[in-house]
Coordinates of C-alpha atoms in Angstrom, one line a residue:
X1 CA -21.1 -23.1 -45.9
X2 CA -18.1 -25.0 -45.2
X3 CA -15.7 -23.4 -42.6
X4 CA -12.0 -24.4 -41.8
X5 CA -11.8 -23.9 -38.1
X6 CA -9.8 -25.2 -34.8
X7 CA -11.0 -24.6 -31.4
X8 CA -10.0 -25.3 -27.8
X9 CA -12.5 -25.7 -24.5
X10 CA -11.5 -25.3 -21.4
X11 CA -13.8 -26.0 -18.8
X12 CA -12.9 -23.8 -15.7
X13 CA -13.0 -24.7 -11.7
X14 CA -14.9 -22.3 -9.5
X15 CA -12.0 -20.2 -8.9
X16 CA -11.5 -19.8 -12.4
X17 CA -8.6 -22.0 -12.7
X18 CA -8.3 -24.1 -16.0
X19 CA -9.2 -27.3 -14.8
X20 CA -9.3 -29.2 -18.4
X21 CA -7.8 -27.9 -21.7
X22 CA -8.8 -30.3 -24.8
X23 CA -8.3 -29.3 -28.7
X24 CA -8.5 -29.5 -31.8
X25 CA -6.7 -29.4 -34.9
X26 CA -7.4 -27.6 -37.9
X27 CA -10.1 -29.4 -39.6
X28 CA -13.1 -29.0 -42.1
X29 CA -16.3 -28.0 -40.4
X30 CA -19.1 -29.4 -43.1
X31 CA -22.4 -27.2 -42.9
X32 CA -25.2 -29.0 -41.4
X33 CA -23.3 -31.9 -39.0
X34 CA -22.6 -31.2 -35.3
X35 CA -18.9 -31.5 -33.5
X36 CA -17.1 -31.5 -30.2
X37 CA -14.8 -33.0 -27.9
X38 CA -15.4 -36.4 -27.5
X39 CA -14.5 -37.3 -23.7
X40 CA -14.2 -33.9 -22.6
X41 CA -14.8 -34.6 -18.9
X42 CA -16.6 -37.4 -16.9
X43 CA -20.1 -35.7 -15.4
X44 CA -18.6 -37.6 -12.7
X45 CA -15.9 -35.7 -12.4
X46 CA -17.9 -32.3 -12.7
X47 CA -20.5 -33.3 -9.9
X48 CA -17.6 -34.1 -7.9
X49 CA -18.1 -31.3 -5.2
X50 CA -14.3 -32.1 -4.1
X51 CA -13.4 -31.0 -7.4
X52 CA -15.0 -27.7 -7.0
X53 CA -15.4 -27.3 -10.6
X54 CA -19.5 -26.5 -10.1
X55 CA -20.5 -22.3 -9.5
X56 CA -23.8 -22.7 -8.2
X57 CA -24.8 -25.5 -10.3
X58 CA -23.1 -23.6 -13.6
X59 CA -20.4 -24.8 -15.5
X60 CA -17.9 -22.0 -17.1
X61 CA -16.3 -23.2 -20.1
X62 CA -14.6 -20.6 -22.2
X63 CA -14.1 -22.3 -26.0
X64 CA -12.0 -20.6 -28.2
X65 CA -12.9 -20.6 -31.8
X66 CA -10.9 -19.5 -34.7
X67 CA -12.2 -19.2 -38.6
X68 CA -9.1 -20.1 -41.0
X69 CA -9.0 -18.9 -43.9
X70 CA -9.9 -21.1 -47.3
X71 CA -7.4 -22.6 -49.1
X72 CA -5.8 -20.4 -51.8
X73 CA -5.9 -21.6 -55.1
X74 CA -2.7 -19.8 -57.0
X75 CA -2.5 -20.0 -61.0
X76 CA 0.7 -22.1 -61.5
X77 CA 2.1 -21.6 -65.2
X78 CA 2.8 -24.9 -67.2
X79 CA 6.1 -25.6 -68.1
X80 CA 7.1 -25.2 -71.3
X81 CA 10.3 -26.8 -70.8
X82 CA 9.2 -30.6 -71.0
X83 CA 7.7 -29.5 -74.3
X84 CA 10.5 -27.9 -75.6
X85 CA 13.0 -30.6 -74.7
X86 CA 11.1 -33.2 -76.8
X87 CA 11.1 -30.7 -79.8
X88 CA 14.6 -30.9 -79.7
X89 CA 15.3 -34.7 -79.5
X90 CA 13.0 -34.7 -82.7
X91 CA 15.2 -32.2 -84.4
X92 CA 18.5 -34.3 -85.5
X93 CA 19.7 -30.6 -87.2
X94 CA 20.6 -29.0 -83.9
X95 CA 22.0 -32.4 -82.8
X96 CA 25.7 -32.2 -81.3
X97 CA 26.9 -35.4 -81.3
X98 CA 26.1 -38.6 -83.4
X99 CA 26.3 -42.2 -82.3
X100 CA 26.7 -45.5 -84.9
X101 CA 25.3 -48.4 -84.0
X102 CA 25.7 -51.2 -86.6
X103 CA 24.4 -48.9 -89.5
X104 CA 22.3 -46.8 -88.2
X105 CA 23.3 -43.2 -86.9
X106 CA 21.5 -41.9 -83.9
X107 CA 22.2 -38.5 -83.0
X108 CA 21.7 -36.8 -79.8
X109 CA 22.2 -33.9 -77.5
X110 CA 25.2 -33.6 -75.5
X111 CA 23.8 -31.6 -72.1
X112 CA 20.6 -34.3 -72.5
X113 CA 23.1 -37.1 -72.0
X114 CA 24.7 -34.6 -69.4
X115 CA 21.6 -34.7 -67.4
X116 CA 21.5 -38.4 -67.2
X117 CA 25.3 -39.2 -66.6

């Protein structure tokens, strides 16, 4: 299954001190493929006994993993309105106001030609 995670590591000096903190953001975990941290820390780095980040040859890395929850899908209504509003400019009897152009009479709806004064 698909999972909608974000997770932090932070890889921890032999004191216990955060020595790196790296992150990501909420993303799409597909079932199956493997992820990380790409560059977390240089080996380098960690064999470094200057950096004191080795416990007897351990590493402690706490990573912090959170499961968010699935998108919610919510029912959204259609809108009658657009519907309606056609309706209307096909019903010249509840027409409000007529226009004459040469000999032709076009009649129309006075808050329609409101809305695009």
């Amino acid at each position: 299954k698909n999972l909608h995670v974000k997770f932090e590591m932070i890889l921890r000096d032999a004191r216990g001190s955060a020595y790196c903190e790296k992150g990501i953001k909420p993303t799409l975990l597909e079932a199956g493929k493997t992820y990380g941290i790409a560059k977390f820390i240089k080996r380098s780095t960690i064999l470094n006994k200057e950096n004191n980040i080795l416990l007897d040859g351990a590493l402690l890395v706490d990573v912090l993993l959170q499961i968010l929850p699935d998108a919610v899908s919510l029912y959204v209504p259609t809108n009658p309105l657009g519907a309606k509003i056609l309706k209307l400019l096909e019903n010249d009897e509840k027409a409000d106001v007529s226009f004459k152009v040469e000999n032709t009479i076009i009649r129309a709806h006075k808050f329609i030609l409101d809305l695009n004064a």
